[in-house]
CSV table of C-alpha atoms and ligand atoms in Angstrom, one decimal:
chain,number,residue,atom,x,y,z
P,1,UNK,CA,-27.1,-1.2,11.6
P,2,UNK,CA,-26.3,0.3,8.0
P,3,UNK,CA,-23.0,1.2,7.9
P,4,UNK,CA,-21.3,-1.4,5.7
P,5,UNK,CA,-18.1,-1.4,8.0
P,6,UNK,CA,-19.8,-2.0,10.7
P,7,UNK,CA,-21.9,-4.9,9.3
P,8,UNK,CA,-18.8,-6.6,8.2
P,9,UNK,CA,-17.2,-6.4,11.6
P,10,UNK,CA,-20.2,-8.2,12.9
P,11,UNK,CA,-19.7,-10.7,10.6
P,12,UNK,CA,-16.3,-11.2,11.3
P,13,UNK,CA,-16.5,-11.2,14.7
P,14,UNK,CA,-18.7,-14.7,14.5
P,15,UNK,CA,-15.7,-16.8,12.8
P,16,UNK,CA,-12.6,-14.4,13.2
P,17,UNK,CA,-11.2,-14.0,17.4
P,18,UNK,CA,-11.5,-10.3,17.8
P,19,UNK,CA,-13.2,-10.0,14.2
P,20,UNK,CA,-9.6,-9.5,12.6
P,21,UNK,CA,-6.0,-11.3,12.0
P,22,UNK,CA,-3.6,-9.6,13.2
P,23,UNK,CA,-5.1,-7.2,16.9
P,24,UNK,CA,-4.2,-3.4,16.5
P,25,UNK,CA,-6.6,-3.5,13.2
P,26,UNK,CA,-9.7,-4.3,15.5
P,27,UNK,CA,-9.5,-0.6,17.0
P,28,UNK,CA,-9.3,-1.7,20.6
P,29,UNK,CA,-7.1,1.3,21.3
P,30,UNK,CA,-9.0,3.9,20.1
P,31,UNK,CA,-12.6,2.9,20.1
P,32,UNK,CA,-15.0,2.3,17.3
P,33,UNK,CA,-15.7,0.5,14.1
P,34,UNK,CA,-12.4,-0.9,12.3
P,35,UNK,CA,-12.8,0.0,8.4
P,36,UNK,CA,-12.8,-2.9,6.3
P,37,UNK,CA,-10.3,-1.9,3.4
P,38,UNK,CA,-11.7,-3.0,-0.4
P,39,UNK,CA,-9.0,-1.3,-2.8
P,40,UNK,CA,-6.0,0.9,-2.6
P,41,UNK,CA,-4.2,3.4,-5.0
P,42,UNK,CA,-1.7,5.8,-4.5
P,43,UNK,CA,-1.7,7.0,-1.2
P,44,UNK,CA,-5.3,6.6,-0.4
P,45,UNK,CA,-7.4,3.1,0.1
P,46,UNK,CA,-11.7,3.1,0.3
P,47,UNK,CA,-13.4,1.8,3.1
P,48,UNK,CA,-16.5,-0.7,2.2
P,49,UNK,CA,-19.0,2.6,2.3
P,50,UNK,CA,-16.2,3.3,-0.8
P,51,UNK,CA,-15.1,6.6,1.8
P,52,UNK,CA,-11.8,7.5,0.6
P,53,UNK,CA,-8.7,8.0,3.2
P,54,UNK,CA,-5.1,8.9,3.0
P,55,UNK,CA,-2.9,6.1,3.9
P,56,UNK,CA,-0.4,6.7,6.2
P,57,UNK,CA,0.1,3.2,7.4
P,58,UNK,CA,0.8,1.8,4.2
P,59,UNK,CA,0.5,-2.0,5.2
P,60,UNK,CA,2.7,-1.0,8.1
P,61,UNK,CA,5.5,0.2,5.8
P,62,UNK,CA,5.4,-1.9,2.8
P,63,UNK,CA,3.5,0.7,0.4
P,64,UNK,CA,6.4,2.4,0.5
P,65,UNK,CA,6.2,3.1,-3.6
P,66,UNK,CA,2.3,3.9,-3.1
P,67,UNK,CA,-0.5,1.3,-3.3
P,68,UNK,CA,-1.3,-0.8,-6.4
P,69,UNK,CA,1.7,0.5,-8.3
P,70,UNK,CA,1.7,-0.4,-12.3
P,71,UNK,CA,4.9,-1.9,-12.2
P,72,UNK,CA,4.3,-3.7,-9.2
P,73,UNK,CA,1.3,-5.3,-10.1
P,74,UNK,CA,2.2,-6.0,-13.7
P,75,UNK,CA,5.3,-7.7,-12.7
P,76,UNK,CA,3.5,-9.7,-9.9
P,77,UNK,CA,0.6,-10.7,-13.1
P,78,UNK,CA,4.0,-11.8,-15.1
P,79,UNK,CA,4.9,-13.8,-12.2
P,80,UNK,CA,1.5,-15.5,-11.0
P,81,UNK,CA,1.0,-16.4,-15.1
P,82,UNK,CA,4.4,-18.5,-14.5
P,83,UNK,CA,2.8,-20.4,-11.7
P,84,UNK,CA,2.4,-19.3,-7.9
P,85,UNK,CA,4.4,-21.7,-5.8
P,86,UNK,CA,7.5,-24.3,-6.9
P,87,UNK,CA,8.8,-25.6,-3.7
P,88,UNK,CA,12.1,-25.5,-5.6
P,89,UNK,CA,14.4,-22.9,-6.0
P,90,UNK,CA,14.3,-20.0,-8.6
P,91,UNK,CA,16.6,-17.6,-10.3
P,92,UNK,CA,14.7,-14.4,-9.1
P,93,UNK,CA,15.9,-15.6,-5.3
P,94,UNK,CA,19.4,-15.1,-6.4
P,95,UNK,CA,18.9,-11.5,-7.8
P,96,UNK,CA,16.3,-10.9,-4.9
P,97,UNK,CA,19.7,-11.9,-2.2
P,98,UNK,CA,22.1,-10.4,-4.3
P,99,UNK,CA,20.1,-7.5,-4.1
P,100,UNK,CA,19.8,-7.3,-0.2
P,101,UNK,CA,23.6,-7.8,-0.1
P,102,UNK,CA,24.4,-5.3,-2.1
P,103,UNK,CA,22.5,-2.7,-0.5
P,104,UNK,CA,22.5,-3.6,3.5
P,105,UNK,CA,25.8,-3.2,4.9
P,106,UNK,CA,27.0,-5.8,7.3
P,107,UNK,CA,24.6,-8.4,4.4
P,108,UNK,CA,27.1,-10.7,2.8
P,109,UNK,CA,24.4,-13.7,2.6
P,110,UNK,CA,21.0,-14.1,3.2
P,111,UNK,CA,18.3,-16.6,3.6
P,112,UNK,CA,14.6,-15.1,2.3
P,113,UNK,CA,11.3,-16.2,4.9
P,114,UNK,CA,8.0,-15.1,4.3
P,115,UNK,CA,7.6,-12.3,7.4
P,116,UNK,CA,9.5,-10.5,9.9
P,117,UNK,CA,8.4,-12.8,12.8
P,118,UNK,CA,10.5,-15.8,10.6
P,119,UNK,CA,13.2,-13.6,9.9
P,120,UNK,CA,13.6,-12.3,14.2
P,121,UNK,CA,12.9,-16.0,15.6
P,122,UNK,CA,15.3,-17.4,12.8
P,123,UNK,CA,18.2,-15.1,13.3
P,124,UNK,CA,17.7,-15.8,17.3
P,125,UNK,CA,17.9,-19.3,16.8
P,126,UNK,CA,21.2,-18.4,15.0
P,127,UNK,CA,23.0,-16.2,17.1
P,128,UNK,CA,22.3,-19.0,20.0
P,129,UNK,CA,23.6,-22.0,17.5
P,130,UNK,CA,26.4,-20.0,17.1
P,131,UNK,CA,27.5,-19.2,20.5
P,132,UNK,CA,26.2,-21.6,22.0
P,133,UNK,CA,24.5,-19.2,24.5
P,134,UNK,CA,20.9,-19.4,25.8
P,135,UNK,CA,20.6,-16.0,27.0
P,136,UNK,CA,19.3,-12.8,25.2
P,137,UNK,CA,19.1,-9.6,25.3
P,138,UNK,CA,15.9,-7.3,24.6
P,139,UNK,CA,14.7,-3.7,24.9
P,140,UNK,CA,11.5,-2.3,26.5
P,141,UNK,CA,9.2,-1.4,23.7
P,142,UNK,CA,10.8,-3.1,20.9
P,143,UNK,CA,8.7,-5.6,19.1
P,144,UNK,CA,10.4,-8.7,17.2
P,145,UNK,CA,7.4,-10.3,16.1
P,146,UNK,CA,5.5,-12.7,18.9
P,147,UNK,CA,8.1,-16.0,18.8
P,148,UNK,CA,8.1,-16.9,22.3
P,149,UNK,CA,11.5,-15.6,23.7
P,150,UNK,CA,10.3,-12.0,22.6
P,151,UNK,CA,6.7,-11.6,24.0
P,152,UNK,CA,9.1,-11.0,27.6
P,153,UNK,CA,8.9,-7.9,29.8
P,154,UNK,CA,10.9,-6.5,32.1
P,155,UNK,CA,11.5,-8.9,35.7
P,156,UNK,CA,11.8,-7.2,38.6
P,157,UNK,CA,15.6,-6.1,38.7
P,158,UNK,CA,18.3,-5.6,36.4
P,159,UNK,CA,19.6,-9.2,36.2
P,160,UNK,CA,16.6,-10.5,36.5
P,161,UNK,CA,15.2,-12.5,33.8
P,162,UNK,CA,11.8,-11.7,31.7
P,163,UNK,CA,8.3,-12.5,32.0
P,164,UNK,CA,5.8,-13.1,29.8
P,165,UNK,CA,3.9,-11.0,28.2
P,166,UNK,CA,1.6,-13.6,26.4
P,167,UNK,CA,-0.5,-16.1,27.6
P,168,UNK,CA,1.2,-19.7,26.2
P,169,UNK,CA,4.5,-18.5,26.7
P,170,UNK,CA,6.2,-20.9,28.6
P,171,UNK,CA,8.5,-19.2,32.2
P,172,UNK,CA,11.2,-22.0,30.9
P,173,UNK,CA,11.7,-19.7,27.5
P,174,UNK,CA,11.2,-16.4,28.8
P,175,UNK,CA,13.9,-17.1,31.3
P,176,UNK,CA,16.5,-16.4,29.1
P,177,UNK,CA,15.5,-12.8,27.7
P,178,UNK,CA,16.8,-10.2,29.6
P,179,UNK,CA,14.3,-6.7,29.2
P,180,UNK,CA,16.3,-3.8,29.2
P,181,UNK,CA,15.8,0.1,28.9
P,182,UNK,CA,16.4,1.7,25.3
P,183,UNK,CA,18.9,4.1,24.7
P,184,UNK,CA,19.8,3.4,28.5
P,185,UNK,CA,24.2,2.6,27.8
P,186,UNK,CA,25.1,2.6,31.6
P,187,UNK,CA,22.3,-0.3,32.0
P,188,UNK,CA,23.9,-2.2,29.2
P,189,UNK,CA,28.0,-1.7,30.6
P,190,UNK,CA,26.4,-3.2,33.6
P,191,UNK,CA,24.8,-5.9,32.7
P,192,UNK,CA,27.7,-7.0,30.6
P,193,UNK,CA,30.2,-6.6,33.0
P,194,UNK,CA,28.4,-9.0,34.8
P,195,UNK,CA,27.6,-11.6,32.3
P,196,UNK,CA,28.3,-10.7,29.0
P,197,UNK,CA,30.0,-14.2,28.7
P,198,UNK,CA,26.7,-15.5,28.8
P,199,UNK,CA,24.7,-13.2,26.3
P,200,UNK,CA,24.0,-15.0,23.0
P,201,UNK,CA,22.9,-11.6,21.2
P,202,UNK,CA,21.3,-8.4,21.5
P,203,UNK,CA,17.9,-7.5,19.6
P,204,UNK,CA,17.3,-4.6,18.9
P,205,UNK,CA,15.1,-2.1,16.3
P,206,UNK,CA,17.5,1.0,15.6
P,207,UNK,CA,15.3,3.2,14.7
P,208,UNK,CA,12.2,1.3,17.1
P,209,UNK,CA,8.8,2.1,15.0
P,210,UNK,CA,6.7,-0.2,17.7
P,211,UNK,CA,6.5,2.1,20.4
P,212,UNK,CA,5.7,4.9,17.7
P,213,UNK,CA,9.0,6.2,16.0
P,214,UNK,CA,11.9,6.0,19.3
P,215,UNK,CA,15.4,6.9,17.8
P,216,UNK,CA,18.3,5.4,19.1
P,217,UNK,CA,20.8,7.7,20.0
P,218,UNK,CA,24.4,7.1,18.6
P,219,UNK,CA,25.7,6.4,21.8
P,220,UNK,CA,23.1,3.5,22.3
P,221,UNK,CA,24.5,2.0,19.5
P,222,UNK,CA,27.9,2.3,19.3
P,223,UNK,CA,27.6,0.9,23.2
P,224,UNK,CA,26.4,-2.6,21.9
P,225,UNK,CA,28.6,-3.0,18.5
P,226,UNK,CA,31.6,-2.4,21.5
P,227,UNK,CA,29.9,-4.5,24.0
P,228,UNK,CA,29.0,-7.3,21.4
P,229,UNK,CA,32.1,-7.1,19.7
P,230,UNK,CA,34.3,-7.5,23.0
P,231,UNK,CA,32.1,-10.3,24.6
P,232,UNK,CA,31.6,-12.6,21.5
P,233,UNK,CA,28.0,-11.6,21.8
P,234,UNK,CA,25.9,-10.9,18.3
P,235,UNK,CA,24.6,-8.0,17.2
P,236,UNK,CA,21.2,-8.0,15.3
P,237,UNK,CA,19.2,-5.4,13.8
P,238,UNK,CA,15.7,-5.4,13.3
P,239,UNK,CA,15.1,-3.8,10.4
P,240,UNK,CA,11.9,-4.9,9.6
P,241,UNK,CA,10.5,-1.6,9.8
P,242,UNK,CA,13.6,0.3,9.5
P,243,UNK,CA,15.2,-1.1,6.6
P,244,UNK,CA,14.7,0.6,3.2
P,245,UNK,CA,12.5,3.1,5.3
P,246,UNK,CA,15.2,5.7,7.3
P,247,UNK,CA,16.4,5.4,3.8
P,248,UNK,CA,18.2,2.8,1.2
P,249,UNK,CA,20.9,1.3,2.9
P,250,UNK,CA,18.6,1.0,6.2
P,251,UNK,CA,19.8,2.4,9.9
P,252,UNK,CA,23.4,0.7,9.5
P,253,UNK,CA,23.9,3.2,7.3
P,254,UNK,CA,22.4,6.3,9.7
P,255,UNK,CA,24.9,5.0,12.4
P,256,UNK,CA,28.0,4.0,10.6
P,257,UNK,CA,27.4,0.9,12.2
P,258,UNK,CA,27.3,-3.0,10.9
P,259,UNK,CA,25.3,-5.2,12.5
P,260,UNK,CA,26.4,-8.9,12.7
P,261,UNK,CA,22.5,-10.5,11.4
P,262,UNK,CA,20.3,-8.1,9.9
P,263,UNK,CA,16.4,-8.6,10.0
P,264,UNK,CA,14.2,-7.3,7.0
P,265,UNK,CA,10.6,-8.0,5.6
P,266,UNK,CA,8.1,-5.3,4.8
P,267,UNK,CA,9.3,-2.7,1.8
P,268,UNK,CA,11.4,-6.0,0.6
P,269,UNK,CA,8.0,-8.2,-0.2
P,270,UNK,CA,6.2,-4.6,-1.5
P,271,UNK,CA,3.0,-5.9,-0.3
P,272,UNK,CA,3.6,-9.4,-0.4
P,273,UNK,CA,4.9,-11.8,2.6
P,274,UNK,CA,8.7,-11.6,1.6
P,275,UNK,CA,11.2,-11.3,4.7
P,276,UNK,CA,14.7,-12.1,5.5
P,277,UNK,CA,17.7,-12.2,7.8
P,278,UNK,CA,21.0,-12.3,6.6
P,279,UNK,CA,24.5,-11.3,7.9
P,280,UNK,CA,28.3,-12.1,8.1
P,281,UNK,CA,29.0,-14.9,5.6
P,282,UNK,CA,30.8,-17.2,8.8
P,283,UNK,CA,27.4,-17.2,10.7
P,284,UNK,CA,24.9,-17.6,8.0
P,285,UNK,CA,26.9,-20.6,7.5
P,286,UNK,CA,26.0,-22.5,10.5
P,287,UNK,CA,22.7,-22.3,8.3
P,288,UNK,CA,21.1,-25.4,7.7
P,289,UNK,CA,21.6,-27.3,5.2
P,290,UNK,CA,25.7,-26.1,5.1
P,291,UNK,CA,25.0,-26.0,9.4
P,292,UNK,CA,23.4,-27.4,12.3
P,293,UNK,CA,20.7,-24.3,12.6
P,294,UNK,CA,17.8,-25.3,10.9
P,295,UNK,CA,14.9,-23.4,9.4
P,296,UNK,CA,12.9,-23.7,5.9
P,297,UNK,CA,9.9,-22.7,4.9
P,298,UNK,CA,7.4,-23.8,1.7
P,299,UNK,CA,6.6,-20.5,1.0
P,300,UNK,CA,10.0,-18.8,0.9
P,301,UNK,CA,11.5,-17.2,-1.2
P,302,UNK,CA,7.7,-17.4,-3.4
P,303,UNK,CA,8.0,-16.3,-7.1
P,304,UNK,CA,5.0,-14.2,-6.6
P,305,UNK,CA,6.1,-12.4,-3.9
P,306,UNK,CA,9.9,-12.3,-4.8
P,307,UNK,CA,8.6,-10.2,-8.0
P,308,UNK,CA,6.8,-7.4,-6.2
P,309,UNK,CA,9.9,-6.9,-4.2
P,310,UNK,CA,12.0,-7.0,-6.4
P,311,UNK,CA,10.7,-4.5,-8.5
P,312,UNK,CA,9.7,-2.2,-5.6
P,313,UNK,CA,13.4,-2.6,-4.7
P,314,UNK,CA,14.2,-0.8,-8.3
P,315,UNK,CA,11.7,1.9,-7.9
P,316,UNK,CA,13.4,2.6,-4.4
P,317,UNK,CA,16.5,3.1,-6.1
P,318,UNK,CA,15.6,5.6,-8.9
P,319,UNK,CA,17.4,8.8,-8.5
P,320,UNK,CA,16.0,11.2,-6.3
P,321,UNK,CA,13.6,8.5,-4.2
P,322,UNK,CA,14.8,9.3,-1.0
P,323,UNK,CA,14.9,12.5,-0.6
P,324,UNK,CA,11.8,13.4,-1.7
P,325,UNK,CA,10.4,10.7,0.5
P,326,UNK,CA,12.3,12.4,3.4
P,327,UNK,CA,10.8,16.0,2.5
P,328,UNK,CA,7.9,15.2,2.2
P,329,UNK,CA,7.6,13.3,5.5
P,330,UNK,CA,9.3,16.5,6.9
P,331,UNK,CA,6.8,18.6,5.4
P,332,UNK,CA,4.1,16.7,7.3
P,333,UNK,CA,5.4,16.6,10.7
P,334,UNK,CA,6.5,20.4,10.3
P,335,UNK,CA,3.4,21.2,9.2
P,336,UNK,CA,1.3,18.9,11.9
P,337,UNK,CA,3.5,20.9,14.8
P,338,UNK,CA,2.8,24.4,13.0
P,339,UNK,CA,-0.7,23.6,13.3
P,340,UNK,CA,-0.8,22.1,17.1
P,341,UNK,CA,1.3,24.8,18.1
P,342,UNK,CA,-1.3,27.2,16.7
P,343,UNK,CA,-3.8,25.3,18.1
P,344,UNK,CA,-2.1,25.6,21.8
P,345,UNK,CA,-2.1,22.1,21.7
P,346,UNK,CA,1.0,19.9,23.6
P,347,UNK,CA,2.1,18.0,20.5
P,348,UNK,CA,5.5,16.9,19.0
P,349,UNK,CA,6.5,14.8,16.1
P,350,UNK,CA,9.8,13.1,14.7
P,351,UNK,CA,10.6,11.4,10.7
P,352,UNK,CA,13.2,9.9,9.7
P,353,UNK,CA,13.0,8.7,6.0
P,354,UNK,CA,9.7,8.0,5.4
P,355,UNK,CA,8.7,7.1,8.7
P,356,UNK,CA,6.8,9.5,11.4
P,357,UNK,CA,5.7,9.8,15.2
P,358,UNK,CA,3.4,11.6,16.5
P,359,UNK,CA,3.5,12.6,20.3
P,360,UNK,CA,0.9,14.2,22.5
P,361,UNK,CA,3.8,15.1,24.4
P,362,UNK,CA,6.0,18.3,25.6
P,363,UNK,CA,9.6,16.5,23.8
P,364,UNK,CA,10.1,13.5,21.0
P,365,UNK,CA,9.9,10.3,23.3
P,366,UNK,CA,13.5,8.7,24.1
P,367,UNK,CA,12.5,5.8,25.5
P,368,UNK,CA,9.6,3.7,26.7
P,369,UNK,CA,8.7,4.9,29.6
P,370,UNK,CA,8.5,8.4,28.1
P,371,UNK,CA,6.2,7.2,25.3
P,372,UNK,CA,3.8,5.3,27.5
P,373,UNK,CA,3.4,9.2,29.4
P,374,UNK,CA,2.1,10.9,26.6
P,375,UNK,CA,-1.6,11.9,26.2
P,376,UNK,CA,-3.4,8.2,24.9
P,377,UNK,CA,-6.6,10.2,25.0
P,378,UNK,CA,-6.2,13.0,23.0
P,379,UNK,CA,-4.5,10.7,20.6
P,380,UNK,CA,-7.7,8.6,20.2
P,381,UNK,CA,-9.8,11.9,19.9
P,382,UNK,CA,-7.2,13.5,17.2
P,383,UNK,CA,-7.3,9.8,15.6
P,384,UNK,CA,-10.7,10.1,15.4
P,385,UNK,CA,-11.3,13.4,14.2
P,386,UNK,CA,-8.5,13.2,11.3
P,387,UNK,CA,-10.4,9.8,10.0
P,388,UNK,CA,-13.7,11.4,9.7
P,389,UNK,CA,-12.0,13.8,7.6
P,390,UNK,CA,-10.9,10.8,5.2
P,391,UNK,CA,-7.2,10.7,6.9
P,392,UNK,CA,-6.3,7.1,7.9
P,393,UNK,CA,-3.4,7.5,11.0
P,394,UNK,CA,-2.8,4.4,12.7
P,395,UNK,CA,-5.1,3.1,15.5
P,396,UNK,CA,-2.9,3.3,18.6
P,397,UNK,CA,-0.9,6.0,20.1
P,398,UNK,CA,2.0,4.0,20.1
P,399,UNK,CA,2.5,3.1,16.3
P,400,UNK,CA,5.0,4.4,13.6
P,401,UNK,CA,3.2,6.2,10.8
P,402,UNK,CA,4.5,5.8,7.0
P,403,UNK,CA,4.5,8.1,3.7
P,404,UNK,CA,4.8,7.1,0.4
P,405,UNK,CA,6.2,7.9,-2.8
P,406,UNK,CA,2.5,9.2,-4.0
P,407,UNK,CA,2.2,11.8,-1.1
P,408,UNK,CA,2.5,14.7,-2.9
P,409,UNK,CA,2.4,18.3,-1.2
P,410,UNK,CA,-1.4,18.5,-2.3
P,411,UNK,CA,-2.0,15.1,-0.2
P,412,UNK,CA,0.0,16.7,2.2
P,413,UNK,CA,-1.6,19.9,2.1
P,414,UNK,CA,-5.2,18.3,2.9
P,415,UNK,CA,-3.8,16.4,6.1
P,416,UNK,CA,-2.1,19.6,7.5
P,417,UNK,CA,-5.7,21.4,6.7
P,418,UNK,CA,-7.5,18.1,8.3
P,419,UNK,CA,-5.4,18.6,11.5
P,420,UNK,CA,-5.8,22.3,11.6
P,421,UNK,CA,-9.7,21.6,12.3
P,422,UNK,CA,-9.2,18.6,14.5
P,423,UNK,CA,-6.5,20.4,16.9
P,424,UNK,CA,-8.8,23.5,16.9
P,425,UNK,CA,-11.6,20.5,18.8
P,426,UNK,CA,-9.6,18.8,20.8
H,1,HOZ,N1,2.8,-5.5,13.6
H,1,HOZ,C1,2.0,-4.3,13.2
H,1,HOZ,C2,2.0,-3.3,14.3
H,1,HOZ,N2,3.3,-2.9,14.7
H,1,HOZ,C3,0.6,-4.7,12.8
H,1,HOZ,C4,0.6,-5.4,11.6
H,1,HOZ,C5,-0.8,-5.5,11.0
H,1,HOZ,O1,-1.8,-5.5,11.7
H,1,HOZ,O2,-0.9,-5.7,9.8
């Protein structure tokens, strides 16, 4: 063995489950060596054989300004010289909330955790604290982190509660999340007509980016604000992914549609672990230490961490960030069809913001079930063939892709010429 990545995943394998900390980086889903990642810049990161790729995970969405930006990192050296870790509350938390409030409709206070699994199991807890409800509602596809009442599947009928989908998850917890179909209405009206008095909240990612990019459609979404809003149910967005991705003010803002708790993390930490849920002002305060909902964390809200969001949340907001993002995402999935098309290959792809899916598929996926039908394999061999080209996609077919600020139409240009030669082989 010579190959420096696949010495190190040897290595890791001995003292690390899998080899890795978090699964879909151990390239169980399309085969092969995972590349072990030893600097960034820009768009591109180099592998430990120093091969250079183009990034389009971007940490899974954080890199949204590119990697290793100057103000990012010199504002993150300020910080660290200050000292790392207080334990005690700081004045960049207040402009780091007031911040989030001011640009997340439906926001009017917010609590800062240090990732999105914090910020989805927190605002659960919430929503159940204040309603006083057990029961919740999911949708197939959607990931929320792994707390235990969201690692649930389907059960076997509409009213039928979830099952696990995780080893260690008690029955006793998944029994209370109900698995429905996305962008399936009629399913919802049902099950709330039945027992909507019962439903503590519905979960949900807007824009989903977990089952590759899955838009909701408008009428998916204005069904639950009505059905939430009639039934004393909450509504929360997972906007984790979404937020600060679709674009500045997050998916509330696509729909014309306030959410009553709002989920963040990624582009807010800028690379660092930085999440949050926030919401209407009357739930947040059943917040411990004003409420009986309790939470905390020694980590949140850490100086460190605080300052690289905060000043990737200014970048994000200089004039024109947006919509070049947007057109330039556009520009890569227009060009990516061009080339499949040209190619005679079934292939379709979707962006909103700065996010992308691909689809080895006739039509953009809707749901699920339609997802899970596209081609895996030809994924895993297109995956392949655009990384040995130096293009870093991510490692399973069913994964949201990301573009940065830094991905100019030169960047761009190589990828569309990358996948040119890898349609033409597949
Ligand atoms: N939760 C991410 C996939 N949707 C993976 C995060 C990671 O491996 O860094």
């Amino acid at each position: 063995m010579t190959d420096k990545n696949d010495i190190l995943f040897a290595r890791a394998q001995k003292t690390t489950p899998g080899g890795v900390n978090s699964p879909v980086r151990a390239f169980r889903s399309v085969g092969g060596t995972p590349r072990f990642i030893t600097r960034a810049q820009g768009p591109y990161f180099w592998d430990a054989e120093d091969q250079r790729y183009i990034d389009y995970i971007g940490s899974w969405g954080p890199a949204i300004v590119g990697h290793a930006h100057p103000e990012v990192i010199s504002a993150v050296q300020a910080a660290a010289a200050r000292g790392l870790s207080f334990g005690a509350p700081t004045e960049g938390e207040i402009e780091m909330a007031e911040e989030i409030c001011k640009l997340v409709p439906g926001i009017e206070q917010v609590r800062l955790v240090s990732s999105g699994t914090e910020a989805t199991m927190s605002a659960l807890r919430l929503a159940r604290g204040a309603t006083k409800r057990d029961k919740i509602i999911k949708f197939e596809g959607c990931y929320h982190g792994h707390a235990d009442s969201l690692l649930v599947k389907a059960g076997s009928g509409l009213l039928t509660f979830g099952n696990p989908t995780s080893a260690g998850v008690p029955e006793d917890f998944s029994k209370h999340t109900l698995v429905l179909d996305y962008n399936n209405s009629q399913q919802l009206e049902e099950v709330f007509a039945s027992i909507g008095d019962q439903i503590a909240c519905i979960i949900v990612e807007p824009v989903a980016g977990n089952m590759n990019l899955i838009r909701a459609t408008q009428e998916f979404i204005d069904t639950m604000r009505k059905l939430c809003t009639a039934h004393g149910s909450i509504l929360i967005f997972d906007e984790v992914m979404c937020g600060f991705r679709v674009g500045l003010h997050g998916a509330q803002a696509l729909y014309g549609v306030q959410a009553d708790l709002t989920c963040l993390g990624k582009v807010i930490g800028g690379g660092l672990p930085v999440a949050a849920f926030g919401g209407r002002a009357d739930l947040m305060g059943h917040m411990a230490p004003l409420g009986g909902v309790y939470q905390a964390g020694t980590l949140s809200g850490n100086p460190v961490a605080v300052a690289a969001g905060m000043t990737t949340l200014k970048i994000i907001q200089q004039p024109g960030f947006y919509e070049n993002l947007t057109a330039q995402t556009r520009k890569l999935v227009d060009g990516l069809s061009a080339a499949a098309k040209a190619a005679g290959v079934t292939f379709c792809a979707d962006a909103v913001g700065g996010m992308f899916g691909l689809y080895f598929a006739s039509e953009v996926p809707g749901s699920y079930a339609a997802m899970m039908a596209s081609d895996k394999d030809r994924f895993n061999r297109f995956f392949h063939l655009m990384l040995d080209q130096g293009v870093y996609l991510a490692p399973s077919a069913f994964e949201a892709g990301f573009v940065s600020a830094q991905h100019d139409d030169t960047i761009i240009a190589e990828t569309i010429a990358a996948a040119e030669k890898a349609f033409a082989q597949l």
